[in-house]
N, CA, C and O atoms as a Tinker XYZ file with bonds, in Angstrom:
   484  protein
     1  N    -19.459000   -4.933000    7.213000    73     2
     2  CA   -19.160000   -3.545000    6.905000    64     1     3
     3  C    -19.191000   -3.357000    5.396000    63     2     4     5
     4  O    -18.654000   -4.175000    4.650000    81     3
     5  N    -19.794000   -2.322000    4.971000    73     3     6
     6  CA   -19.821000   -2.043000    3.549000    64     5     7
     7  C    -18.705000   -1.074000    3.212000    63     6     8     9
     8  O    -18.295000   -0.266000    4.045000    81     7
     9  N    -18.220000   -1.162000    1.990000    73     7    10
    10  CA   -17.130000   -0.285000    1.579000    64     9    11
    11  C    -17.619000    1.155000    1.466000    63    10    12    13
    12  O    -16.810000    2.084000    1.473000    81    11
    13  N    -18.931000    1.352000    1.362000    73    11    14
    14  CA   -19.462000    2.701000    1.321000    64    13    15
    15  C    -19.328000    3.400000    2.657000    63    14    16    17
    16  O    -19.152000    4.617000    2.709000    81    15
    17  N    -19.408000    2.642000    3.738000    73    15    18
    18  CA   -19.297000    3.219000    5.074000    64    17    19
    19  C    -17.853000    3.604000    5.364000    63    18    20    21
    20  O    -17.591000    4.637000    5.980000    81    19
    21  N    -16.923000    2.776000    4.921000    73    19    22
    22  CA   -15.501000    3.021000    5.157000    64    21    23
    23  C    -14.772000    3.096000    3.821000    63    22    24    25
    24  O    -14.080000    2.147000    3.452000    81    23
    25  N    -14.907000    4.193000    3.089000    73    23    26
    26  CA   -14.334000    4.263000    1.747000    64    25    27
    27  C    -12.808000    4.316000    1.722000    63    26    28    29
    28  O    -12.215000    4.111000    0.663000    81    27
    29  N    -12.150000    4.587000    2.858000    73    27    30
    30  CA   -10.693000    4.691000    2.856000    64    29    31
    31  C    -10.005000    3.340000    3.009000    63    30    32    33
    32  O     -8.777000    3.276000    2.956000    81    31
    33  N    -10.745000    2.278000    3.194000    73    31    34
    34  CA   -10.148000    0.965000    3.394000    64    33    35
    35  C     -9.437000    0.560000    2.113000    63    34    36    37
    36  O    -10.045000    0.517000    1.044000    81    35
    37  N     -8.160000    0.267000    2.223000    73    35    38
    38  CA    -7.362000   -0.133000    1.073000    64    37    39
    39  C     -7.099000   -1.621000    1.130000    63    38    40    41
    40  O     -6.812000   -2.164000    2.197000    81    39
    41  N     -7.192000   -2.275000    0.008000    73    39    42
    42  CA    -6.841000   -3.686000   -0.020000    64    41    43
    43  C     -5.400000   -3.802000   -0.502000    63    42    44    45
    44  O     -4.932000   -2.986000   -1.297000    81    43
    45  N     -4.716000   -4.805000   -0.021000    73    43    46
    46  CA    -3.317000   -4.998000   -0.395000    64    45    47
    47  C     -3.175000   -5.232000   -1.886000    63    46    48    49
    48  O     -2.218000   -4.761000   -2.502000    81    47
    49  N     -4.109000   -5.947000   -2.466000    73    47    50
    50  CA    -4.051000   -6.217000   -3.900000    64    49    51
    51  C     -4.091000   -4.936000   -4.713000    63    50    52    53
    52  O     -3.363000   -4.800000   -5.697000    81    51
    53  N     -4.934000   -3.995000   -4.311000    73    51    54
    54  CA    -5.027000   -2.717000   -5.020000    64    53    55
    55  C     -3.725000   -1.942000   -4.920000    63    54    56    57
    56  O     -3.269000   -1.352000   -5.899000    81    55
    57  N     -3.135000   -1.944000   -3.753000    73    55    58
    58  CA    -1.880000   -1.222000   -3.550000    64    57    59
    59  C     -0.777000   -1.843000   -4.393000    63    58    60    61
    60  O     -0.018000   -1.131000   -5.049000    81    59
    61  N     -0.687000   -3.174000   -4.377000    73    59    62
    62  CA     0.358000   -3.839000   -5.169000    64    61    63
    63  C      0.141000   -3.620000   -6.655000    63    62    64    65
    64  O      1.104000   -3.414000   -7.393000    81    63
    65  N     -1.106000   -3.659000   -7.109000    73    63    66
    66  CA    -1.386000   -3.436000   -8.520000    64    65    67
    67  C     -0.937000   -2.045000   -8.930000    63    66    68    69
    68  O     -0.289000   -1.879000   -9.964000    81    67
    69  N     -1.274000   -1.053000   -8.134000    73    67    70
    70  CA    -0.851000    0.312000   -8.419000    64    69    71
    71  C      0.664000    0.425000   -8.390000    63    70    72    73
    72  O      1.263000    1.075000   -9.247000    81    71
    73  N      1.276000   -0.207000   -7.407000    73    71    74
    74  CA     2.726000   -0.167000   -7.269000    64    73    75
    75  C      3.413000   -0.677000   -8.519000    63    74    76    77
    76  O      4.324000   -0.036000   -9.042000    81    75
    77  N      2.981000   -1.817000   -8.992000    73    75    78
    78  CA     3.673000   -2.412000  -10.122000    64    77    79
    79  C      3.301000   -1.774000  -11.437000    63    78    80    81
    80  O      4.070000   -1.843000  -12.396000    81    79
    81  N      2.149000   -1.160000  -11.504000    73    79    82
    82  CA     1.810000   -0.420000  -12.709000    64    81    83
    83  C      2.717000    0.796000  -12.852000    63    82    84    85
    84  O      3.103000    1.166000  -13.961000    81    83
    85  N      3.054000    1.413000  -11.725000    73    83    86
    86  CA     3.907000    2.600000  -11.751000    64    85    87
    87  C      5.382000    2.242000  -11.857000    63    86    88    89
    88  O      6.118000    2.861000  -12.625000    81    87
    89  N      5.814000    1.255000  -11.098000    73    87    90
    90  CA     7.243000    1.004000  -10.957000    64    89    91
    91  C      7.811000   -0.100000  -11.832000    63    90    92    93
    92  O      9.028000   -0.281000  -11.852000    81    91
    93  N      7.004000   -0.829000  -12.540000    73    91    94
    94  CA     7.516000   -1.868000  -13.431000    64    93    95
    95  C      7.574000   -1.328000  -14.850000    63    94    96    97
    96  O      6.860000   -1.794000  -15.737000    81    95
    97  N      8.416000   -0.361000  -15.044000    73    95    98
    98  CA     8.546000    0.259000  -16.356000    64    97    99
    99  C      9.323000   -0.674000  -17.275000    63    98   100   101
   100  O     10.476000   -1.017000  -17.016000    81    99
   101  N      8.671000   -1.069000  -18.338000    73    99   102
   102  CA     9.331000   -1.938000  -19.303000    64   101   103
   103  C      9.900000   -1.044000  -20.395000    63   102   104   105
   104  O      9.170000   -0.304000  -21.055000    81   103
   105  N     11.207000   -1.124000  -20.574000    73   103   106
   106  CA    11.862000   -0.290000  -21.572000    64   105   107
   107  C     12.683000   -1.158000  -22.504000    63   106   108   109
   108  O     13.107000   -2.256000  -22.143000    81   107
   109  N     12.895000   -0.658000  -23.690000    73   107   110
   110  CA    13.672000   -1.418000  -24.657000    64   109   111
   111  C     15.119000   -0.959000  -24.708000    63   110   112   113
   112  O     16.003000   -1.754000  -25.027000    81   111
   113  N     15.374000    0.275000  -24.408000    73   111   114
   114  CA    16.732000    0.801000  -24.460000    64   113   115
   115  C     16.998000    1.562000  -23.174000    63   114   116   117
   116  O     16.520000    2.683000  -23.003000    81   115
   117  N     17.757000    0.961000  -22.269000    73   115   118
   118  CA    17.970000    1.582000  -20.963000    64   117   119
   119  C     18.781000    2.866000  -21.044000    63   118   120   121
   120  O     18.762000    3.661000  -20.105000    81   119
   121  N     19.489000    3.086000  -22.137000    73   119   122
   122  CA    20.260000    4.324000  -22.279000    64   121   123
   123  C     19.330000    5.517000  -22.518000    63   122   124   125
   124  O     19.660000    6.635000  -22.124000    81   123
   125  N     18.185000    5.302000  -23.150000    73   123   126
   126  CA    17.297000    6.394000  -23.536000    64   125   127
   127  C     16.323000    6.783000  -22.428000    63   126   128   129
   128  O     15.625000    7.787000  -22.563000    81   127
   129  N     16.254000    6.027000  -21.345000    73   127   130
   130  CA    15.269000    6.271000  -20.307000    64   129   131
   131  C     15.943000    6.507000  -18.958000    63   130   132   133
   132  O     17.065000    6.064000  -18.714000    81   131
   133  N     15.223000    7.219000  -18.093000    73   131   134
   134  CA    15.706000    7.398000  -16.727000    64   133   135
   135  C     14.584000    7.004000  -15.771000    63   134   136   137
   136  O     13.444000    6.800000  -16.188000    81   135
   137  N     14.911000    6.902000  -14.510000    73   135   138
   138  CA    13.931000    6.518000  -13.485000    64   137   139
   139  C     13.493000    7.734000  -12.666000    63   138   140   141
   140  O     13.069000    7.589000  -11.519000    81   139
   141  N     13.593000    8.934000  -13.253000    73   139   142
   142  CA    13.263000   10.164000  -12.537000    64   141   143
   143  C     11.811000   10.168000  -12.042000    63   142   144   145
   144  O     11.558000   10.497000  -10.883000    81   143
   145  N     10.864000    9.809000  -12.904000    73   143   146
   146  CA     9.451000    9.815000  -12.504000    64   145   147
   147  C      9.186000    8.793000  -11.407000    63   146   148   149
   148  O      8.391000    9.036000  -10.499000    81   147
   149  N      9.851000    7.660000  -11.496000    73   147   150
   150  CA     9.688000    6.622000  -10.475000    64   149   151
   151  C     10.228000    7.123000   -9.143000    63   150   152   153
   152  O      9.602000    6.925000   -8.101000    81   151
   153  N     11.392000    7.773000   -9.174000    73   151   154
   154  CA    11.998000    8.322000   -7.958000    64   153   155
   155  C     11.068000    9.360000   -7.328000    63   154   156   157
   156  O     10.897000    9.380000   -6.109000    81   155
   157  N     10.469000   10.216000   -8.148000    73   155   158
   158  CA     9.552000   11.242000   -7.644000    64   157   159
   159  C      8.339000   10.603000   -6.964000    63   158   160   161
   160  O      7.950000   11.018000   -5.872000    81   159
   161  N      7.744000    9.600000   -7.604000    73   159   162
   162  CA     6.587000    8.922000   -7.010000    64   161   163
   163  C      6.981000    8.197000   -5.726000    63   162   164   165
   164  O      6.222000    8.190000   -4.757000    81   163
   165  N      8.148000    7.596000   -5.720000    73   163   166
   166  CA     8.649000    6.868000   -4.550000    64   165   167
   167  C      8.805000    7.824000   -3.370000    63   166   168   169
   168  O      8.449000    7.487000   -2.240000    81   167
   169  N      9.339000    9.019000   -3.635000    73   167   170
   170  CA     9.511000   10.038000   -2.589000    64   169   171
   171  C      8.171000   10.611000   -2.148000    63   170   172   173
   172  O      7.937000   10.787000   -0.952000    81   171
   173  N      7.295000   10.901000   -3.095000    73   171   174
   174  CA     6.009000   11.514000   -2.788000    64   173   175
   175  C      5.176000   10.629000   -1.871000    63   174   176   177
   176  O      4.535000   11.125000   -0.944000    81   175
   177  N      5.179000    9.329000   -2.121000    73   175   178
   178  CA     4.414000    8.393000   -1.288000    64   177   179
   179  C      5.144000    8.042000   -0.008000    63   178   180   181
   180  O      4.612000    7.311000    0.826000    81   179
   181  N      6.356000    8.551000    0.161000    73   179   182
   182  CA     7.178000    8.315000    1.355000    64   181   183
   183  C      7.331000    6.820000    1.634000    63   182   184   185
   184  O      7.144000    6.356000    2.758000    81   183
   185  N      7.673000    6.090000    0.588000    73   183   186
   186  CA     7.832000    4.642000    0.690000    64   185   187
   187  C      9.190000    4.288000    1.263000    63   186   188   189
   188  O      9.310000    3.343000    2.043000    81   187
   189  N     10.194000    5.023000    0.889000    73   187   190
   190  CA    11.548000    4.747000    1.356000    64   189   191
   191  C     12.494000    5.810000    0.839000    63   190   192   193
   192  O     12.074000    6.755000    0.170000    81   191
   193  N     13.773000    5.655000    1.148000    73   191   194
   194  CA    14.745000    6.648000    0.686000    64   193   195
   195  C     14.874000    6.622000   -0.839000    63   194   196   197
   196  O     14.868000    5.549000   -1.442000    81   195
   197  N     14.990000    7.787000   -1.459000    73   195   198
   198  CA    15.068000    7.839000   -2.927000    64   197   199
   199  C     16.313000    7.150000   -3.486000    63   198   200   201
   200  O     16.363000    6.838000   -4.676000    81   199
   201  N     17.307000    6.913000   -2.650000    73   199   202
   202  CA    18.520000    6.239000   -3.116000    64   201   203
   203  C     18.239000    4.798000   -3.537000    63   202   204   205
   204  O     19.066000    4.185000   -4.213000    81   203
   205  N     17.102000    4.255000   -3.156000    73   203   206
   206  CA    16.756000    2.877000   -3.535000    64   205   207
   207  C     16.281000    2.778000   -4.981000    63   206   208   209
   208  O     16.179000    1.681000   -5.528000    81   207
   209  N     15.992000    3.921000   -5.600000    73   207   210
   210  CA    15.568000    3.935000   -6.999000    64   209   211
   211  C     16.805000    4.177000   -7.861000    63   210   212   213
   212  O     17.526000    5.151000   -7.643000    81   211
   213  N     17.061000    3.305000   -8.838000    73   211   214
   214  CA    18.240000    3.503000   -9.689000    64   213   215
   215  C     18.073000    4.721000  -10.599000    63   214   216   217
   216  O     16.957000    5.181000  -10.837000    81   215
   217  N     19.185000    5.231000  -11.100000    73   215   218
   218  CA    19.152000    6.371000  -12.028000    64   217   219
   219  C     18.576000    5.956000  -13.380000    63   218   220   221
   220  O     17.790000    6.690000  -13.979000    81   219
   221  N     18.968000    4.783000  -13.854000    73   219   222
   222  CA    18.489000    4.267000  -15.135000    64   221   223
   223  C     17.949000    2.853000  -14.936000    63   222   224   225
   224  O     18.368000    2.158000  -14.010000    81   223
   225  N     17.030000    2.423000  -15.789000    73   223   226
   226  CA    16.484000    1.067000  -15.663000    64   225   227
   227  C     17.575000    0.008000  -15.809000    63   226   228   229
   228  O     18.529000    0.166000  -16.571000    81   227
   229  N     17.404000   -1.058000  -15.064000    73   227   230
   230  CA    18.344000   -2.165000  -15.134000    64   229   231
   231  C     17.611000   -3.470000  -14.902000    63   230   232   233
   232  O     16.388000   -3.497000  -14.760000    81   231
   233  N     18.371000   -4.548000  -14.868000    73   231   234
   234  CA    17.767000   -5.856000  -14.603000    64   233   235
   235  C     18.259000   -6.349000  -13.260000    63   234   236   237
   236  O     19.459000   -6.520000  -13.045000    81   235
   237  N     17.321000   -6.575000  -12.365000    73   235   238
   238  CA    17.630000   -7.085000  -11.028000    64   237   239
   239  C     17.093000   -8.510000  -10.960000    63   238   240   241
   240  O     15.881000   -8.725000  -10.990000    81   239
   241  N     17.995000   -9.479000  -10.869000    73   239   242
   242  CA    17.582000  -10.886000  -10.892000    64   241   243
   243  C     16.915000  -11.311000   -9.594000    63   242   244   245
   244  O     16.271000  -12.360000   -9.557000    81   243
   245  N     17.048000  -10.530000   -8.531000    73   243   246
   246  CA    16.492000  -10.893000   -7.229000    64   245   247
   247  C     15.050000  -10.436000   -7.023000    63   246   248   249
   248  O     14.516000  -10.598000   -5.926000    81   247
   249  N     14.410000   -9.877000   -8.033000    73   247   250
   250  CA    13.042000   -9.384000   -7.874000    64   249   251
   251  C     12.080000  -10.536000   -7.620000    63   250   252   253
   252  O     12.145000  -11.573000   -8.279000    81   251
   253  N     11.189000  -10.341000   -6.658000    73   251   254
   254  CA    10.202000  -11.363000   -6.327000    64   253   255
   255  C      8.830000  -11.054000   -6.916000    63   254   256   257
   256  O      8.068000  -11.968000   -7.232000    81   255
   257  N      8.514000   -9.777000   -7.064000    73   255   258
   258  CA     7.183000   -9.390000   -7.510000    64   257   259
   259  C      7.223000   -8.675000   -8.860000    63   258   260   261
   260  O      6.368000   -8.924000   -9.709000    81   259
   261  N      8.181000   -7.810000   -9.069000    73   259   262
   262  CA     8.291000   -7.020000  -10.307000    64   261   263
   263  C      8.985000   -7.812000  -11.418000    63   262   264   265
   264  O      9.823000   -7.258000  -12.130000    81   263
   265  N      8.661000   -9.063000  -11.574000    73   263   266
   266  CA     9.357000   -9.892000  -12.560000    64   265   267
   267  C      8.808000   -9.644000  -13.960000    63   266   268   269
   268  O      7.597000   -9.692000  -14.178000    81   267
   269  N      9.692000   -9.384000  -14.891000    73   267   270
   270  CA     9.359000   -9.290000  -16.307000    64   269   271
   271  C     10.666000   -9.261000  -17.082000    63   270   272   273
   272  O     11.706000   -8.910000  -16.524000    81   271
   273  N     10.630000   -9.619000  -18.345000    73   271   274
   274  CA    11.860000   -9.558000  -19.134000    64   273   275
   275  C     12.199000   -8.103000  -19.452000    63   274   276   277
   276  O     11.309000   -7.285000  -19.686000    81   275
   277  N     13.450000   -7.800000  -19.459000    73   275   278
   278  CA    13.877000   -6.457000  -19.813000    64   277   279
   279  C     14.180000   -5.598000  -18.610000    63   278   280   281
   280  O     13.910000   -5.989000  -17.474000    81   279
   281  N     14.743000   -4.421000  -18.858000    73   279   282
   282  CA    15.116000   -3.504000  -17.775000    64   281   283
   283  C     13.898000   -2.898000  -17.076000    63   282   284   285
   284  O     12.821000   -2.775000  -17.659000    81   283
   285  N     14.099000   -2.525000  -15.816000    73   283   286
   286  CA    13.031000   -1.957000  -14.999000    64   285   287
   287  C     13.635000   -0.986000  -13.995000    63   286   288   289
   288  O     14.818000   -1.078000  -13.666000    81   287
   289  N     12.828000   -0.065000  -13.516000    73   287   290
   290  CA    13.259000    0.846000  -12.458000    64   289   291
   291  C     13.013000    0.246000  -11.081000    63   290   292   293
   292  O     13.301000    0.887000  -10.070000    81   291
   293  N     12.491000   -0.956000  -11.026000    73   291   294
   294  CA    12.201000   -1.621000   -9.762000    64   293   295
   295  C     13.425000   -2.411000   -9.285000    63   294   296   297
   296  O     14.084000   -3.087000  -10.074000    81   295
   297  N     13.718000   -2.317000   -7.987000    73   295   298
   298  CA    14.814000   -3.081000   -7.392000    64   297   299
   299  C     14.276000   -3.893000   -6.222000    63   298   300   301
   300  O     13.163000   -3.657000   -5.753000    81   299
   301  N     15.059000   -4.835000   -5.762000    73   299   302
   302  CA    14.651000   -5.669000   -4.623000    64   301   303
   303  C     14.426000   -4.805000   -3.380000    63   302   304   305
   304  O     13.479000   -5.035000   -2.627000    81   303
   305  N     15.294000   -3.812000   -3.165000    73   303   306
   306  CA    15.140000   -2.918000   -2.005000    64   305   307
   307  C     13.833000   -2.126000   -2.104000    63   306   308   309
   308  O     13.184000   -1.872000   -1.089000    81   307
   309  N     13.447000   -1.738000   -3.319000    73   307   310
   310  CA    12.180000   -1.023000   -3.499000    64   309   311
   311  C     11.002000   -1.932000   -3.169000    63   310   312   313
   312  O     10.040000   -1.505000   -2.530000    81   311
   313  N     11.081000   -3.188000   -3.606000    73   311   314
   314  CA    10.018000   -4.141000   -3.272000    64   313   315
   315  C      9.871000   -4.273000   -1.761000    63   314   316   317
   316  O      8.758000   -4.271000   -1.236000    81   315
   317  N     11.000000   -4.387000   -1.066000    73   315   318
   318  CA    10.972000   -4.500000    0.398000    64   317   319
   319  C     10.363000   -3.249000    1.024000    63   318   320   321
   320  O      9.574000   -3.339000    1.965000    81   319
   321  N     10.735000   -2.077000    0.496000    73   319   322
   322  CA    10.178000   -0.820000    1.016000    64   321   323
   323  C      8.668000   -0.771000    0.823000    63   322   324   325
   324  O      7.939000   -0.353000    1.722000    81   323
   325  N      8.200000   -1.193000   -0.339000    73   323   326
   326  CA     6.761000   -1.198000   -0.588000    64   325   327
   327  C      6.037000   -2.195000    0.306000    63   326   328   329
   328  O      4.945000   -1.903000    0.793000    81   327
   329  N      6.622000   -3.364000    0.529000    73   327   330
   330  CA     5.994000   -4.333000    1.430000    64   329   331
   331  C      5.860000   -3.745000    2.829000    63   330   332   333
   332  O      4.818000   -3.884000    3.468000    81   331
   333  N      6.908000   -3.092000    3.300000    73   331   334
   334  CA     6.867000   -2.465000    4.619000    64   333   335
   335  C      5.821000   -1.350000    4.657000    63   334   336   337
   336  O      5.070000   -1.237000    5.626000    81   335
   337  N      5.772000   -0.526000    3.603000    73   335   338
   338  CA     4.812000    0.583000    3.551000    64   337   339
   339  C      3.372000    0.068000    3.536000    63   338   340   341
   340  O      2.499000    0.649000    4.181000    81   339
   341  N      3.124000   -1.010000    2.810000    73   339   342
   342  CA     1.775000   -1.585000    2.762000    64   341   343
   343  C      1.382000   -2.110000    4.136000    63   342   344   345
   344  O      0.256000   -1.892000    4.584000    81   343
   345  N      2.299000   -2.798000    4.807000    73   343   346
   346  CA     2.010000   -3.305000    6.154000    64   345   347
   347  C      1.743000   -2.151000    7.117000    63   346   348   349
   348  O      0.809000   -2.202000    7.917000    81   347
   349  N      2.576000   -1.107000    7.030000    73   347   350
   350  CA     2.413000    0.055000    7.907000    64   349   351
   351  C      1.061000    0.729000    7.673000    63   350   352   353
   352  O      0.358000    1.061000    8.627000    81   351
   353  N      0.702000    0.929000    6.415000    73   351   354
   354  CA    -0.563000    1.591000    6.089000    64   353   355
   355  C     -1.755000    0.730000    6.502000    63   354   356   357
   356  O     -2.755000    1.252000    6.995000    81   355
   357  N     -1.654000   -0.575000    6.306000    73   355   358
   358  CA    -2.736000   -1.478000    6.692000    64   357   359
   359  C     -2.936000   -1.476000    8.201000    63   358   360   361
   360  O     -4.069000   -1.399000    8.674000    81   359
   361  N     -1.847000   -1.559000    8.960000    73   359   362
   362  CA    -1.957000   -1.516000   10.422000    64   361   363
   363  C     -2.538000   -0.192000   10.896000    63   362   364   365
   364  O     -3.351000   -0.160000   11.819000    81   363
   365  N     -2.121000    0.896000   10.265000    73   363   366
   366  CA    -2.664000    2.214000   10.608000    64   365   367
   367  C     -4.178000    2.235000   10.380000    63   366   368   369
   368  O     -4.932000    2.719000   11.225000    81   367
   369  N     -4.616000    1.708000    9.234000    73   367   370
   370  CA    -6.053000    1.674000    8.938000    64   369   371
   371  C     -6.805000    0.796000    9.926000    63   370   372   373
   372  O     -7.900000    1.151000   10.362000    81   371
   373  N     -6.229000   -0.345000   10.284000    73   371   374
   374  CA    -6.881000   -1.237000   11.247000    64   373   375
   375  C     -7.047000   -0.539000   12.587000    63   374   376   377
   376  O     -8.123000   -0.587000   13.183000    81   375
   377  N     -5.985000    0.113000   13.069000    73   375   378
   378  CA    -6.068000    0.823000   14.352000    64   377   379
   379  C     -7.083000    1.963000   14.279000    63   378   380   381
   380  O     -7.860000    2.172000   15.211000    81   379
   381  N     -7.069000    2.686000   13.185000    73   379   382
   382  CA    -7.986000    3.809000   13.023000    64   381   383
   383  C     -9.439000    3.338000   13.025000    63   382   384   385
   384  O    -10.275000    3.893000   13.738000    81   383
   385  N     -9.731000    2.327000   12.236000    73   383   386
   386  CA   -11.108000    1.853000   12.135000    64   385   387
   387  C    -11.555000    1.115000   13.384000    63   386   388   389
   388  O    -12.730000    1.179000   13.744000    81   387
   389  N    -10.652000    0.417000   14.051000    73   387   390
   390  CA   -11.058000   -0.254000   15.290000    64   389   391
   391  C    -11.353000    0.780000   16.376000    63   390   392   393
   392  O    -12.242000    0.572000   17.201000    81   391
   393  N    -10.620000    1.887000   16.381000    73   391   394
   394  CA   -10.913000    2.971000   17.321000    64   393   395
   395  C    -12.270000    3.594000   17.047000    63   394   396   397
   396  O    -13.027000    3.889000   17.971000    81   395
   397  N    -12.571000    3.792000   15.770000    73   395   398
   398  CA   -13.880000    4.334000   15.402000    64   397   399
   399  C    -14.992000    3.376000   15.799000    63   398   400   401
   400  O    -16.034000    3.794000   16.303000    81   399
   401  N    -14.762000    2.090000   15.567000    73   399   402
   402  CA   -15.764000    1.084000   15.922000    64   401   403
   403  C    -15.961000    1.020000   17.432000    63   402   404   405
   404  O    -17.094000    0.922000   17.905000    81   403
   405  N    -14.872000    1.075000   18.192000    73   403   406
   406  CA   -14.960000    1.065000   19.655000    64   405   407
   407  C    -15.774000    2.258000   20.151000    63   406   408   409
   408  O    -16.622000    2.119000   21.033000    81   407
   409  N    -15.512000    3.422000   19.580000    73   407   410
   410  CA   -16.253000    4.626000   19.958000    64   409   411
   411  C    -17.737000    4.469000   19.620000    63   410   412   413
   412  O    -18.601000    4.821000   20.424000    81   411
   413  N    -18.024000    3.951000   18.450000    73   411   414
   414  CA   -19.408000    3.773000   18.023000    64   413   415
   415  C    -20.141000    2.795000   18.928000    63   414   416   417
   416  O    -21.287000    3.041000   19.303000    81   415
   417  N    -19.495000    1.691000   19.284000    73   415   418
   418  CA   -20.126000    0.693000   20.156000    64   417   419
   419  C    -20.339000    1.260000   21.551000    63   418   420   421
   420  O    -21.412000    1.083000   22.129000    81   419
   421  N    -19.342000    1.935000   22.100000    73   419   422
   422  CA   -19.509000    2.483000   23.449000    64   421   423
   423  C    -20.578000    3.571000   23.476000    63   422   424   425
   424  O    -21.293000    3.726000   24.466000    81   423
   425  N    -20.682000    4.317000   22.390000    73   423   426
   426  CA   -21.679000    5.376000   22.308000    64   425   427
   427  C    -23.098000    4.799000   22.291000    63   426   428   429
   428  O    -24.032000    5.409000   22.810000    81   427
   429  N    -23.240000    3.643000   21.703000    73   427   430
   430  CA   -24.559000    3.025000   21.576000    64   429   431
   431  C    -24.630000    1.701000   22.337000    63   430   432   433
   432  O    -25.317000    0.777000   21.903000    81   431
   433  N    -23.936000    1.604000   23.451000    73   431   434
   434  CA   -23.852000    0.329000   24.175000    64   433   435
   435  C    -25.204000   -0.137000   24.719000    63   434   436   437
   436  O    -25.496000   -1.333000   24.708000    81   435
   437  N    -26.011000    0.781000   25.186000    73   435   438
   438  CA   -27.302000    0.372000   25.737000    64   437   439
   439  C    -28.175000   -0.244000   24.651000    63   438   440   441
   440  O    -28.778000   -1.297000   24.855000    81   439
   441  N    -28.241000    0.404000   23.514000    73   439   442
   442  CA   -29.027000   -0.146000   22.409000    64   441   443
   443  C    -28.417000   -1.458000   21.926000    63   442   444   445
   444  O    -29.140000   -2.374000   21.535000    81   443
   445  N    -27.104000   -1.548000   21.953000    73   443   446
   446  CA   -26.396000   -2.761000   21.551000    64   445   447
   447  C    -26.741000   -3.912000   22.492000    63   446   448   449
   448  O    -27.043000   -5.016000   22.039000    81   447
   449  N    -26.697000   -3.657000   23.807000    73   447   450
   450  CA   -27.031000   -4.688000   24.790000    64   449   451
   451  C    -28.491000   -5.093000   24.661000    63   450   452   453
   452  O    -28.818000   -6.273000   24.795000    81   451
   453  N    -29.349000   -4.158000   24.410000    73   451   454
   454  CA   -30.775000   -4.426000   24.262000    64   453   455
   455  C    -31.017000   -5.334000   23.046000    63   454   456   457
   456  O    -31.901000   -6.191000   23.067000    81   455
   457  N    -30.246000   -5.141000   22.024000    73   455   458
   458  CA   -30.410000   -5.922000   20.798000    64   457   459
   459  C    -29.985000   -7.373000   20.998000    63   458   460   461
   460  O    -30.632000   -8.278000   20.473000    81   459
   461  N    -28.911000   -7.610000   21.746000    73   459   462
   462  CA   -28.337000   -8.942000   21.856000    64   461   463
   463  C    -28.549000   -9.620000   23.210000    63   462   464   465
   464  O    -28.080000  -10.741000   23.403000    81   463
   465  N    -29.226000   -8.989000   24.131000    73   463   466
   466  CA   -29.517000   -9.613000   25.422000    64   465   467
   467  C    -30.838000   -9.054000   25.950000    63   466   468   469
   468  O    -31.592000   -8.405000   25.225000    81   467
   469  N    -31.094000   -9.318000   27.209000    73   467   470
   470  CA   -32.339000   -8.852000   27.822000    64   469   471
   471  C    -32.197000   -7.379000   28.187000    63   470   472   473
   472  O    -31.221000   -6.976000   28.821000    81   471
   473  N    -33.161000   -6.597000   27.789000    73   471   474
   474  CA   -33.148000   -5.166000   28.107000    64   473   475
   475  C    -33.629000   -4.952000   29.534000    63   474   476   477
   476  O    -34.547000   -5.621000   30.007000    81   475
   477  N    -32.994000   -4.013000   30.200000    73   475   478
   478  CA   -33.435000   -3.622000   31.540000    64   477   479
   479  C    -34.267000   -2.358000   31.395000    63   478   480   481
   480  O    -33.783000   -1.333000   30.915000    81   479
   481  N    -35.495000   -2.441000   31.806000    73   479   482
   482  CA   -36.368000   -1.268000   31.688000    64   481   483
   483  C    -36.791000   -0.749000   33.025000    63   482   484
   484  O    -37.528000    0.235000   33.101000    81   483
């Protein structure tokens, strides 16, 4: 399958890269910054409840993916929410594309059988 045929196919790496580019805010002074933009993006993408985003950047020692020195708007609960959202979106895409493929194969089953076995004429 070419990516041109199915342009909506998302790779997990792309999603994680985007996630951490948005949510791994590196700040020098946590008093001067808030996590308002992160909370808005978190809600807009419907990743999880907005209560999982802190009001101000902090340091969460339990982070598995958003690791960096300094305060961040990323929390362990947010990481878990994103992992769940990525799995949910990937499964949705798999079901959607497999349904499309099933329809395409059934629609062209005679030509398909002719290609891979003996044709009945």
